[in-house]
């Protein structure tokens, strides 16, 4: 096929190509959230008791096929889009430059052919009796005509080179679609044909798994690029990775962590059995009541567990409850009660909002406030890293799965006692702390002012009779000190250190308002 001529390039309808690129961009942006909704329906059907048998199995299979095809098509379109965007850019440059070359040729009397060749006007001989000044002017004119012809030729060559680059980029844009059979006579004739092409190559590659240090945003993008079938394969093969990977949605972490939970429950003599039993009992109680519960994190060997009450993937308001000294997995039940009390208070403050709270034992609190400082600081640093990662991971997962019109969830950390020191260390981790609000209850003190904690809102409650709030020489500035800069929440005078979230205390209602984003300044 011959290359287009200069006149044809100047007449290219580049707005039409720009429109096609815009349409493809829109399709590429909308496919991931659409696919996420399809997969949510598939997960709901998979866990439902009301549709079983051949029809239910067929429906689940169909949703898996739709997800797989959507994944591959999204990836192919995204790769194709990059080349098509370059084709559109080069085509605009070629069209504009070709038009400039033709206009310049017409204005200067230069003849310009379709291949960009030029013929300057036939020079007129100077008069025989011309004076030196006339001869000088005559030769200057000839030189100017030659220079103009060279400029026109260079402009025409630039236009044709841009046209060639546009054609090459357009050809490249078809490459990513070829594996799907989307070109020529071999293109699939139906969705079933396309699914067969996609599902024939559904293996995952172990070396492509995220490595330590991968950002939550990169992890979320990696996960979004996997089909549901590949996700299932990765989860089955690597549940420990999937269950703890910051950037994955809560449903995926829950699925993987339940695999680990079942393994830990299989050996009552194992070190982590008590942790597994506590997590399993908490899950069973919620599911028996018909409520959503997710095993956000689980490490039986290290006695770490975080249970989410509600759906972290869809909640409007999310709160992580970080406990303090003396708490361990034996207290998961009590921490869960606190988490649900906070959720109830948030719903009371904003009845239409969906709320999820997390009983977060993602670190091992020290046994008492008088534990050796170096050991205590080590616990705080480890907890801070884990908390910062969990918050960033949830934020990244929610951003990857939501549509462009969906608002992000409001994230609040409700920290009690030594848990406030963990928040302090989390804010010191690399990157901004992914929390909209912090609530510090019964804090033993913070290293710096509230502004160092990187959250737009910092609230605190320090009851007069809470002895832990007097330990400022151990951990730093009192959170109820005006110089610290936190917004105070109400307390009863007789509130003891562990009573802030009791249902008959004013602090709980105020915490619920903070979680819901409905707290009015006093």
Short mmCIF file of C-alpha atoms in Angstrom, two decimals:
data_model
loop_
_atom_site.label_atom_id
_atom_site.label_comp_id
_atom_site.label_asym_id
_atom_site.label_seq_id
_atom_site.Cartn_x
_atom_site.Cartn_y
_atom_site.Cartn_z
CA UNK A 1 0.00 0.00 0.00
CA UNK A 2 1.49 3.35 -1.07
CA UNK A 3 2.01 6.17 1.40
CA UNK A 4 -0.55 8.99 1.35
CA UNK A 5 0.30 12.11 -0.61
CA UNK A 6 0.67 15.57 0.84
CA UNK A 7 -2.80 16.74 -0.20
CA UNK A 8 -4.40 13.63 1.30
CA UNK A 9 -2.55 14.17 4.59
CA UNK A 10 -3.63 17.82 4.70
CA UNK A 11 -7.22 16.63 4.33
CA UNK A 12 -7.13 14.05 7.13
CA UNK A 13 -10.14 14.21 9.47
CA UNK A 14 -8.12 14.21 12.69
CA UNK A 15 -11.09 15.21 14.91
CA UNK A 16 -12.71 11.92 13.91
CA UNK A 17 -9.63 10.03 15.06
CA UNK A 18 -9.50 12.07 18.28
CA UNK A 19 -13.11 11.10 18.91
CA UNK A 20 -12.29 7.43 18.46
CA UNK A 21 -9.41 7.75 20.93
CA UNK A 22 -11.67 9.50 23.44
CA UNK A 23 -14.26 6.74 23.12
CA UNK A 24 -11.65 4.04 23.65
CA UNK A 25 -10.32 5.91 26.70
CA UNK A 26 -13.82 6.00 28.17
CA UNK A 27 -14.36 2.29 27.54
CA UNK A 28 -10.99 1.43 29.10
CA UNK A 29 -11.78 3.51 32.20
CA UNK A 30 -15.26 2.08 32.66
CA UNK A 31 -14.47 -1.61 32.20
CA UNK A 32 -12.64 -2.15 35.55
CA UNK A 33 -15.45 -0.83 37.81
CA UNK A 34 -18.02 -2.68 35.67
CA UNK A 35 -15.99 -5.86 36.04
CA UNK A 36 -15.75 -5.28 39.81
CA UNK A 37 -19.55 -5.18 39.99
CA UNK A 38 -19.83 -8.39 37.95
CA UNK A 39 -17.40 -10.12 40.29
CA UNK A 40 -19.28 -8.85 43.35
CA UNK A 41 -22.43 -10.50 41.99
CA UNK A 42 -20.48 -13.69 41.32
CA UNK A 43 -19.12 -13.74 44.87
CA UNK A 44 -22.61 -13.15 46.26
CA UNK A 45 -23.98 -16.05 44.23
CA UNK A 46 -21.07 -18.26 45.23
CA UNK A 47 -21.78 -17.75 48.92
CA UNK A 48 -25.56 -17.96 48.69
CA UNK A 49 -27.68 -20.88 49.79
CA UNK A 50 -30.68 -19.95 47.68
CA UNK A 51 -29.27 -20.91 44.27
CA UNK A 52 -27.54 -24.26 43.97
CA UNK A 53 -27.45 -27.16 41.59
CA UNK A 54 -26.67 -27.09 37.85
CA UNK A 55 -28.26 -23.69 37.25
CA UNK A 56 -26.30 -22.05 40.05
CA UNK A 57 -23.07 -23.67 38.87
CA UNK A 58 -23.73 -22.53 35.31
CA UNK A 59 -24.35 -18.97 36.50
CA UNK A 60 -21.12 -18.93 38.52
CA UNK A 61 -19.20 -20.27 35.52
CA UNK A 62 -20.72 -17.63 33.28
CA UNK A 63 -19.69 -14.84 35.64
CA UNK A 64 -16.15 -16.24 35.77
CA UNK A 65 -16.02 -16.24 31.98
CA UNK A 66 -17.31 -12.67 31.80
CA UNK A 67 -14.69 -11.58 34.33
CA UNK A 68 -11.88 -13.35 32.47
CA UNK A 69 -12.89 -11.87 29.14
CA UNK A 70 -13.30 -8.39 30.64
CA UNK A 71 -9.83 -8.65 32.19
CA UNK A 72 -8.13 -9.63 28.95
CA UNK A 73 -10.08 -7.15 26.85
CA UNK A 74 -9.29 -4.34 29.30
CA UNK A 75 -5.58 -5.12 29.17
CA UNK A 76 -5.57 -5.40 25.38
CA UNK A 77 -7.52 -2.17 24.92
CA UNK A 78 -5.25 -0.30 27.35
CA UNK A 79 -2.16 -1.42 25.43
CA UNK A 80 -3.80 -0.62 22.11
CA UNK A 81 -4.90 2.77 23.41
CA UNK A 82 -1.34 3.85 24.11
CA UNK A 83 -0.37 3.30 20.46
CA UNK A 84 -3.59 4.83 19.17
CA UNK A 85 -3.01 7.97 21.25
CA UNK A 86 0.42 8.30 19.64
CA UNK A 87 -1.13 7.75 16.20
CA UNK A 88 -3.63 10.56 16.85
CA UNK A 89 -0.89 12.90 18.05
CA UNK A 90 1.29 12.24 15.01
CA UNK A 91 -1.71 12.50 12.66
CA UNK A 92 -2.59 15.94 14.03
CA UNK A 93 1.00 17.07 13.57
CA UNK A 94 1.11 15.65 10.03
CA UNK A 95 -2.19 17.24 8.98
CA UNK A 96 -1.30 20.66 10.36
CA UNK A 97 2.22 20.62 8.89
CA UNK A 98 1.02 19.41 5.47
CA UNK A 99 -1.52 22.22 5.34
CA UNK A 100 1.22 24.71 6.25
CA UNK A 101 3.49 23.36 3.49
CA UNK A 102 0.77 23.62 0.83
CA UNK A 103 -0.18 27.13 1.94
CA UNK A 104 3.45 28.28 1.92
CA UNK A 105 3.98 26.81 -1.54
CA UNK A 106 0.90 28.56 -2.93
CA UNK A 107 1.92 31.90 -1.41
CA UNK A 108 5.47 31.75 -2.73
CA UNK A 109 4.81 30.35 -6.19
CA UNK A 110 6.69 27.14 -5.41
CA UNK A 111 5.36 24.01 -7.11
CA UNK A 112 4.97 21.21 -4.56
CA UNK A 113 4.24 17.62 -5.62
CA UNK A 114 2.49 14.93 -3.54
CA UNK A 115 5.78 13.37 -2.46
CA UNK A 116 7.04 16.70 -1.10
CA UNK A 117 9.28 17.57 -4.03
CA UNK A 118 9.52 21.27 -4.96
CA UNK A 119 10.23 23.20 -8.11
CA UNK A 120 11.13 26.85 -7.67
CA UNK A 121 9.81 29.43 -10.14
CA UNK A 122 11.91 29.76 -13.30
CA UNK A 123 14.27 32.66 -12.57
CA UNK A 124 13.92 35.73 -14.75
CA UNK A 125 17.16 36.99 -16.21
CA UNK A 126 18.41 40.35 -15.04
CA UNK A 127 18.29 43.23 -17.54
CA UNK A 128 21.46 43.45 -19.60
CA UNK A 129 22.02 47.06 -18.64
CA UNK A 130 21.19 46.57 -14.97
CA UNK A 131 23.14 48.64 -12.52
CA UNK A 132 25.12 46.97 -9.75
CA UNK A 133 22.37 47.78 -7.25
CA UNK A 134 19.69 46.25 -9.49
CA UNK A 135 21.82 43.15 -10.03
CA UNK A 136 22.36 42.80 -6.28
CA UNK A 137 18.62 43.04 -5.64
CA UNK A 138 17.94 40.54 -8.42
CA UNK A 139 20.30 37.95 -6.99
CA UNK A 140 18.96 38.54 -3.47
CA UNK A 141 15.48 37.73 -4.82
CA UNK A 142 16.74 34.52 -6.42
CA UNK A 143 18.43 33.53 -3.15
CA UNK A 144 15.23 34.21 -1.23
CA UNK A 145 13.20 32.11 -3.69
CA UNK A 146 15.66 29.21 -3.26
CA UNK A 147 15.53 29.53 0.52
CA UNK A 148 11.73 29.58 0.43
CA UNK A 149 11.72 26.43 -1.71
CA UNK A 150 14.01 24.72 0.80
CA UNK A 151 11.77 25.73 3.71
CA UNK A 152 8.67 24.47 1.91
CA UNK A 153 10.44 21.20 1.10
CA UNK A 154 11.52 20.77 4.73
CA UNK A 155 7.99 21.44 5.99
CA UNK A 156 6.55 18.96 3.50
CA UNK A 157 9.12 16.34 4.52
CA UNK A 158 8.27 16.89 8.19
CA UNK A 159 4.57 16.38 7.41
CA UNK A 160 5.20 13.15 5.52
CA UNK A 161 7.49 11.83 8.26
CA UNK A 162 4.78 12.53 10.86
CA UNK A 163 2.26 10.78 8.62
CA UNK A 164 4.54 7.73 8.47
CA UNK A 165 4.89 7.73 12.26
CA UNK A 166 1.10 7.97 12.59
CA UNK A 167 0.67 5.00 10.28
CA UNK A 168 3.24 2.97 12.23
CA UNK A 169 1.57 3.76 15.57
CA UNK A 170 -1.83 2.87 14.14
CA UNK A 171 -0.41 -0.46 12.99
CA UNK A 172 1.08 -1.05 16.45
CA UNK A 173 -2.31 -0.42 18.05
CA UNK A 174 -3.66 -3.60 16.49
CA UNK A 175 -0.94 -5.81 17.99
CA UNK A 176 -2.38 -6.20 21.52
CA UNK A 177 -5.74 -7.23 20.06
CA UNK A 178 -4.31 -10.01 17.90
CA UNK A 179 -4.03 -12.63 20.70
CA UNK A 180 -7.77 -12.27 21.27
CA UNK A 181 -8.47 -13.05 17.64
CA UNK A 182 -9.98 -9.60 17.25
CA UNK A 183 -8.63 -8.93 13.77
CA UNK A 184 -9.40 -10.12 10.28
CA UNK A 185 -11.46 -13.12 9.28
CA UNK A 186 -10.40 -15.09 12.38
CA UNK A 187 -12.08 -12.74 14.84
CA UNK A 188 -14.46 -14.46 17.31
CA UNK A 189 -18.01 -14.69 16.11
CA UNK A 190 -19.56 -14.73 19.59
CA UNK A 191 -18.82 -14.14 23.26
CA UNK A 192 -18.36 -17.89 23.67
CA UNK A 193 -15.64 -17.93 21.02
CA UNK A 194 -13.87 -15.02 22.70
CA UNK A 195 -14.13 -16.68 26.12
CA UNK A 196 -12.60 -19.86 24.70
CA UNK A 197 -9.61 -17.87 23.41
CA UNK A 198 -9.12 -16.10 26.74
CA UNK A 199 -9.65 -19.08 29.02
CA UNK A 200 -7.21 -21.20 27.03
CA UNK A 201 -4.40 -19.11 28.53
CA UNK A 202 -5.39 -18.52 32.15
CA UNK A 203 -2.21 -19.60 33.96
CA UNK A 204 -0.45 -17.29 36.38
CA UNK A 205 3.29 -16.85 36.71
CA UNK A 206 4.83 -17.02 40.19
CA UNK A 207 7.62 -14.62 39.25
CA UNK A 208 4.99 -11.97 38.49
CA UNK A 209 3.77 -11.83 42.11
CA UNK A 210 4.40 -8.51 43.89
CA UNK A 211 7.63 -8.44 45.88
CA UNK A 212 8.25 -6.89 49.29
CA UNK A 213 8.15 -3.11 49.12
CA UNK A 214 5.70 -2.91 46.23
CA UNK A 215 3.43 0.10 46.79
CA UNK A 216 -0.25 -0.51 47.61
CA UNK A 217 -1.20 1.36 44.44
CA UNK A 218 0.97 -0.94 42.32
CA UNK A 219 -0.46 -4.00 44.09
CA UNK A 220 -4.01 -2.77 43.43
CA UNK A 221 -3.20 -2.26 39.75
CA UNK A 222 -1.65 -5.76 39.54
CA UNK A 223 -4.72 -7.34 41.12
CA UNK A 224 -7.07 -5.40 38.84
CA UNK A 225 -5.27 -6.91 35.87
CA UNK A 226 -5.98 -10.51 36.92
CA UNK A 227 -9.05 -12.45 35.86
CA UNK A 228 -11.20 -13.99 38.59
CA UNK A 229 -9.89 -17.43 37.61
CA UNK A 230 -6.28 -16.29 37.98
CA UNK A 231 -7.10 -14.57 41.28
CA UNK A 232 -8.53 -17.83 42.59
CA UNK A 233 -5.40 -19.69 41.50
CA UNK A 234 -3.09 -17.19 43.19
CA UNK A 235 -5.17 -17.23 46.38
CA UNK A 236 -5.13 -21.02 46.54
CA UNK A 237 -1.38 -21.21 45.95
CA UNK A 238 -0.30 -18.19 48.01
CA UNK A 239 -2.89 -17.49 50.74
CA UNK A 240 -0.33 -16.00 53.13
CA UNK A 241 0.71 -13.44 50.53
CA UNK A 242 -2.80 -12.57 49.39
CA UNK A 243 -4.11 -12.36 52.96
CA UNK A 244 -1.57 -9.73 53.98
CA UNK A 245 -0.91 -7.82 50.77
CA UNK A 246 -1.60 -4.11 51.13
CA UNK A 247 -3.59 -2.94 48.13
CA UNK A 248 -5.95 -5.92 47.79
CA UNK A 249 -9.69 -5.61 48.45
CA UNK A 250 -11.02 -6.90 51.76
CA UNK A 251 -12.99 -9.72 50.15
CA UNK A 252 -9.79 -11.14 48.65
CA UNK A 253 -7.83 -10.87 51.90
CA UNK A 254 -10.75 -12.44 53.75
CA UNK A 255 -10.87 -15.35 51.30
CA UNK A 256 -7.13 -16.00 51.67
CA UNK A 257 -7.05 -15.57 55.44
CA UNK A 258 -9.89 -18.05 55.87
CA UNK A 259 -7.70 -20.62 54.11
CA UNK A 260 -4.99 -19.90 56.69
CA UNK A 261 -7.57 -19.99 59.48
CA UNK A 262 -8.78 -23.44 58.45
CA UNK A 263 -5.20 -24.69 58.41
CA UNK A 264 -4.52 -23.30 61.88
CA UNK A 265 -7.71 -24.84 63.27
CA UNK A 266 -6.70 -28.26 61.98
CA UNK A 267 -4.05 -28.68 64.71
CA UNK A 268 -5.26 -27.94 68.27
CA UNK A 269 -1.74 -28.53 69.57
CA UNK A 270 -0.21 -25.82 67.39
CA UNK A 271 1.15 -22.60 68.88
CA UNK A 272 -1.34 -20.44 67.00
CA UNK A 273 -4.45 -22.49 67.72
CA UNK A 274 -5.78 -20.10 70.40
CA UNK A 275 -5.51 -17.19 67.97
CA UNK A 276 -7.29 -19.18 65.29
CA UNK A 277 -10.01 -20.24 67.73
CA UNK A 278 -10.63 -16.64 68.82
CA UNK A 279 -10.90 -15.48 65.21
CA UNK A 280 -13.15 -18.38 64.23
CA UNK A 281 -15.46 -17.79 67.19
CA UNK A 282 -15.76 -14.11 66.33
CA UNK A 283 -16.58 -14.90 62.71
CA UNK A 284 -19.09 -17.58 63.64
CA UNK A 285 -20.96 -15.26 66.02
CA UNK A 286 -21.33 -12.58 63.36
CA UNK A 287 -22.36 -14.95 60.61
CA UNK A 288 -24.89 -16.64 62.89
CA UNK A 289 -26.46 -13.22 63.39
CA UNK A 290 -26.58 -12.67 59.63
CA UNK A 291 -23.99 -9.89 59.67
CA UNK A 292 -21.04 -9.36 57.32
CA UNK A 293 -17.64 -10.07 58.84
CA UNK A 294 -14.25 -10.12 57.10
CA UNK A 295 -10.95 -11.55 58.29
CA UNK A 296 -8.84 -8.58 57.23
CA UNK A 297 -5.56 -9.96 58.58
CA UNK A 298 -4.50 -13.16 60.28
CA UNK A 299 -1.19 -14.57 61.49
CA UNK A 300 -1.71 -17.40 63.95
CA UNK A 301 2.00 -17.85 64.71
CA UNK A 302 2.46 -14.19 65.70
CA UNK A 303 -0.98 -14.00 67.37
CA UNK A 304 -2.15 -11.19 65.10
CA UNK A 305 -5.70 -10.81 63.85
CA UNK A 306 -7.97 -8.06 62.55
CA UNK A 307 -11.71 -8.62 62.16
CA UNK A 308 -13.87 -6.25 60.15
CA UNK A 309 -17.51 -5.84 61.13
CA UNK A 310 -19.23 -4.78 57.92
CA UNK A 311 -17.99 -4.67 54.33
CA UNK A 312 -14.73 -2.74 54.02
CA UNK A 313 -15.03 -2.76 50.23
CA UNK A 314 -18.30 -0.81 50.14
CA UNK A 315 -18.59 1.08 53.44
CA UNK A 316 -18.91 4.86 53.35
CA UNK A 317 -17.31 5.23 56.78
CA UNK A 318 -14.54 2.96 58.09
CA UNK A 319 -12.90 2.96 61.51
CA UNK A 320 -9.87 0.97 62.69
CA UNK A 321 -9.84 0.43 66.47
CA UNK A 322 -6.29 0.14 67.80
CA UNK A 323 -6.09 -1.19 71.38
CA UNK A 324 -3.47 -0.49 74.01
CA UNK A 325 -1.55 -2.19 76.80
CA UNK A 326 -2.58 -5.58 78.08
CA UNK A 327 -4.68 -6.58 75.05
CA UNK A 328 -4.14 -9.82 73.16
CA UNK A 329 -6.22 -12.30 71.15
CA UNK A 330 -8.06 -13.34 74.31
CA UNK A 331 -9.55 -9.83 74.27
CA UNK A 332 -10.69 -9.99 70.64
CA UNK A 333 -14.27 -10.47 71.80
CA UNK A 334 -14.20 -7.29 73.90
CA UNK A 335 -12.45 -5.34 71.17
CA UNK A 336 -15.10 -6.55 68.74
CA UNK A 337 -17.80 -5.27 71.10
CA UNK A 338 -16.10 -1.87 71.09
CA UNK A 339 -15.87 -1.91 67.30
CA UNK A 340 -19.57 -2.63 66.99
CA UNK A 341 -20.43 0.01 69.58
CA UNK A 342 -18.52 2.57 67.50
CA UNK A 343 -20.33 1.38 64.37
CA UNK A 344 -23.70 1.75 66.08
CA UNK A 345 -22.78 5.26 67.22
CA UNK A 346 -21.69 6.19 63.70
CA UNK A 347 -24.97 4.91 62.25
CA UNK A 348 -26.87 6.93 64.84
CA UNK A 349 -24.97 10.03 63.71
CA UNK A 350 -25.46 9.32 59.97
CA UNK A 351 -28.27 6.77 59.50
CA UNK A 352 -27.96 6.49 55.71
CA UNK A 353 -24.23 5.73 55.69
CA UNK A 354 -22.79 2.22 55.43
CA UNK A 355 -20.29 1.66 58.25
CA UNK A 356 -17.53 -0.89 58.79
CA UNK A 357 -15.26 -1.06 61.82
CA UNK A 358 -12.14 -3.13 62.39
CA UNK A 359 -11.04 -4.72 65.66
CA UNK A 360 -7.36 -4.33 64.85
CA UNK A 361 -4.88 -6.51 66.70
CA UNK A 362 -2.31 -6.11 63.96
CA UNK A 363 0.45 -5.72 66.53
CA UNK A 364 1.22 -7.13 69.97
CA UNK A 365 0.64 -4.47 72.64
CA UNK A 366 2.97 -4.47 75.65
CA UNK A 367 1.75 -6.13 78.82
CA UNK A 368 1.72 -2.95 80.89
CA UNK A 369 2.61 0.73 80.84
CA UNK A 370 5.72 0.02 82.91
CA UNK A 371 7.25 -2.44 80.44
CA UNK A 372 10.90 -1.73 79.46
CA UNK A 373 10.99 1.33 77.17
CA UNK A 374 13.12 -0.25 74.41
CA UNK A 375 10.79 -3.24 74.18
CA UNK A 376 7.74 -0.99 74.26
CA UNK A 377 9.14 1.23 71.50
CA UNK A 378 9.83 -1.82 69.35
CA UNK A 379 6.20 -2.87 69.66
CA UNK A 380 5.04 0.63 68.73
CA UNK A 381 7.30 0.81 65.68
CA UNK A 382 6.13 -2.57 64.40
CA UNK A 383 2.52 -1.64 65.02
CA UNK A 384 2.96 1.70 63.30
CA UNK A 385 4.34 0.08 60.16
CA UNK A 386 1.50 -2.44 60.08
CA UNK A 387 -1.19 0.18 60.69
CA UNK A 388 0.16 2.59 58.07
CA UNK A 389 0.32 -0.26 55.56
CA UNK A 390 -3.22 -1.43 56.28
CA UNK A 391 -4.66 2.06 55.92
CA UNK A 392 -2.76 2.74 52.70
CA UNK A 393 -3.71 -0.69 51.38
CA UNK A 394 -7.42 -0.21 51.98
CA UNK A 395 -7.34 3.27 50.44
CA UNK A 396 -5.54 1.96 47.34
CA UNK A 397 -7.88 -1.01 46.95
CA UNK A 398 -10.97 1.18 47.25
CA UNK A 399 -9.56 3.68 44.74
CA UNK A 400 -8.84 0.91 42.23
CA UNK A 401 -12.30 -0.63 42.49
CA UNK A 402 -14.52 2.42 42.56
CA UNK A 403 -15.97 4.19 39.53
CA UNK A 404 -14.87 7.70 38.67
CA UNK A 405 -18.04 9.13 40.26
CA UNK A 406 -17.76 7.25 43.56
CA UNK A 407 -16.49 9.04 46.63
CA UNK A 408 -13.66 7.44 48.63
CA UNK A 409 -14.51 6.10 52.09
CA UNK A 410 -13.90 8.21 55.17
CA UNK A 411 -11.14 6.49 57.17
CA UNK A 412 -10.84 7.06 60.92
CA UNK A 413 -8.45 5.52 63.43
CA UNK A 414 -9.78 5.19 66.98
CA UNK A 415 -6.76 4.51 69.16
CA UNK A 416 -6.86 3.78 72.87
CA UNK A 417 -4.08 4.01 75.42
CA UNK A 418 -0.80 2.71 73.99
CA UNK A 419 -2.56 2.41 70.63
CA UNK A 420 -2.15 6.18 70.33
CA UNK A 421 1.63 5.69 70.42
CA UNK A 422 1.21 3.22 67.54
CA UNK A 423 -0.63 5.96 65.61
CA UNK A 424 2.25 8.32 66.38
CA UNK A 425 4.70 5.83 64.84
CA UNK A 426 2.40 5.16 61.88
CA UNK A 427 2.48 8.86 61.02
CA UNK A 428 6.28 8.68 60.93
CA UNK A 429 6.22 6.03 58.22
CA UNK A 430 7.01 6.97 54.63
CA UNK A 431 4.16 8.73 52.83
CA UNK A 432 1.09 10.46 54.19
CA UNK A 433 -1.00 8.57 56.73
CA UNK A 434 -4.13 7.43 54.87
CA UNK A 435 -6.59 8.60 57.52
CA UNK A 436 -9.11 11.42 57.45
CA UNK A 437 -9.51 11.56 61.22
CA UNK A 438 -7.78 10.30 64.35
CA UNK A 439 -9.37 9.77 67.75
CA UNK A 440 -6.95 9.45 70.68
CA UNK A 441 -8.50 7.99 73.84
CA UNK A 442 -6.66 7.86 77.16
CA UNK A 443 -3.29 8.58 75.57
CA UNK A 444 -0.05 8.40 77.58
CA UNK A 445 1.29 11.25 75.43
CA UNK A 446 2.55 11.97 71.93
CA UNK A 447 5.98 12.95 70.64
CA UNK A 448 4.88 16.06 68.77
CA UNK A 449 1.87 18.25 68.03
CA UNK A 450 -1.32 17.00 66.39
CA UNK A 451 -0.24 18.56 63.10
CA UNK A 452 2.56 15.97 62.87
CA UNK A 453 0.00 13.15 62.65
CA UNK A 454 -0.88 13.97 59.01
CA UNK A 455 -4.66 13.73 59.44
CA UNK A 456 -7.07 16.58 58.72
CA UNK A 457 -8.83 15.97 62.04
CA UNK A 458 -7.32 14.97 65.38
CA UNK A 459 -9.68 14.46 68.33
CA UNK A 460 -8.84 13.37 71.85
CA UNK A 461 -10.50 12.37 75.10
CA UNK A 462 -8.64 12.40 78.42
CA UNK A 463 -10.74 11.75 81.51
CA UNK A 464 -9.56 13.49 84.71
CA UNK A 465 -9.32 10.22 86.64
CA UNK A 466 -7.52 8.27 83.91
CA UNK A 467 -4.01 7.65 85.34
CA UNK A 468 -2.52 6.69 81.95
CA UNK A 469 -2.98 10.26 80.72
CA UNK A 470 -0.62 11.42 83.46
CA UNK A 471 2.39 9.54 82.00
CA UNK A 472 3.69 12.47 79.97
CA UNK A 473 7.28 11.99 81.08
CA UNK A 474 7.20 8.57 79.42
CA UNK A 475 5.76 9.27 75.98
CA UNK A 476 5.56 13.06 75.47
CA UNK A 477 2.98 15.84 75.29
CA UNK A 478 -0.43 15.37 76.91
CA UNK A 479 -3.06 15.18 74.21
CA UNK A 480 -5.41 17.42 76.23
CA UNK A 481 -2.79 20.15 76.34
CA UNK A 482 -3.88 23.13 74.22
CA UNK A 483 -0.41 23.26 72.68
CA UNK A 484 -0.91 19.75 71.28
CA UNK A 485 -3.75 21.04 69.11
CA UNK A 486 -6.36 18.27 69.22
CA UNK A 487 -10.11 18.82 69.37
CA UNK A 488 -11.42 17.60 72.76
CA UNK A 489 -14.27 15.10 73.03
CA UNK A 490 -16.58 14.93 76.06
CA UNK A 491 -15.86 12.59 78.99
CA UNK A 492 -17.49 11.89 82.31
CA UNK A 493 -15.40 12.90 85.28
CA UNK A 494 -15.47 9.35 86.65
CA UNK A 495 -14.52 7.67 83.35
CA UNK A 496 -11.79 5.11 84.03
CA UNK A 497 -9.05 4.24 81.54
CA UNK A 498 -10.96 1.42 79.83
CA UNK A 499 -14.43 2.99 79.86
CA UNK A 500 -14.32 5.54 77.02
CA UNK A 501 -16.32 3.39 74.58
CA UNK A 502 -18.92 2.13 77.02
CA UNK A 503 -22.39 2.70 75.64
CA UNK A 504 -23.54 4.93 78.50
CA UNK A 505 -20.59 7.32 78.19
CA UNK A 506 -20.77 10.56 76.17
CA UNK A 507 -17.42 9.84 74.53
CA UNK A 508 -18.85 6.98 72.45
CA UNK A 509 -21.51 9.12 70.77
CA UNK A 510 -18.89 11.75 69.98
CA UNK A 511 -16.56 9.12 68.51
CA UNK A 512 -19.42 7.87 66.33
CA UNK A 513 -19.97 11.41 65.05
CA UNK A 514 -16.28 11.66 64.15
CA UNK A 515 -16.36 8.34 62.29
CA UNK A 516 -19.44 9.46 60.36
CA UNK A 517 -17.96 12.90 59.64
CA UNK A 518 -20.88 14.51 61.47
CA UNK A 519 -19.12 15.95 64.52
CA UNK A 520 -19.93 19.63 64.97
CA UNK A 521 -17.41 21.89 66.75
CA UNK A 522 -18.31 22.56 70.38
#
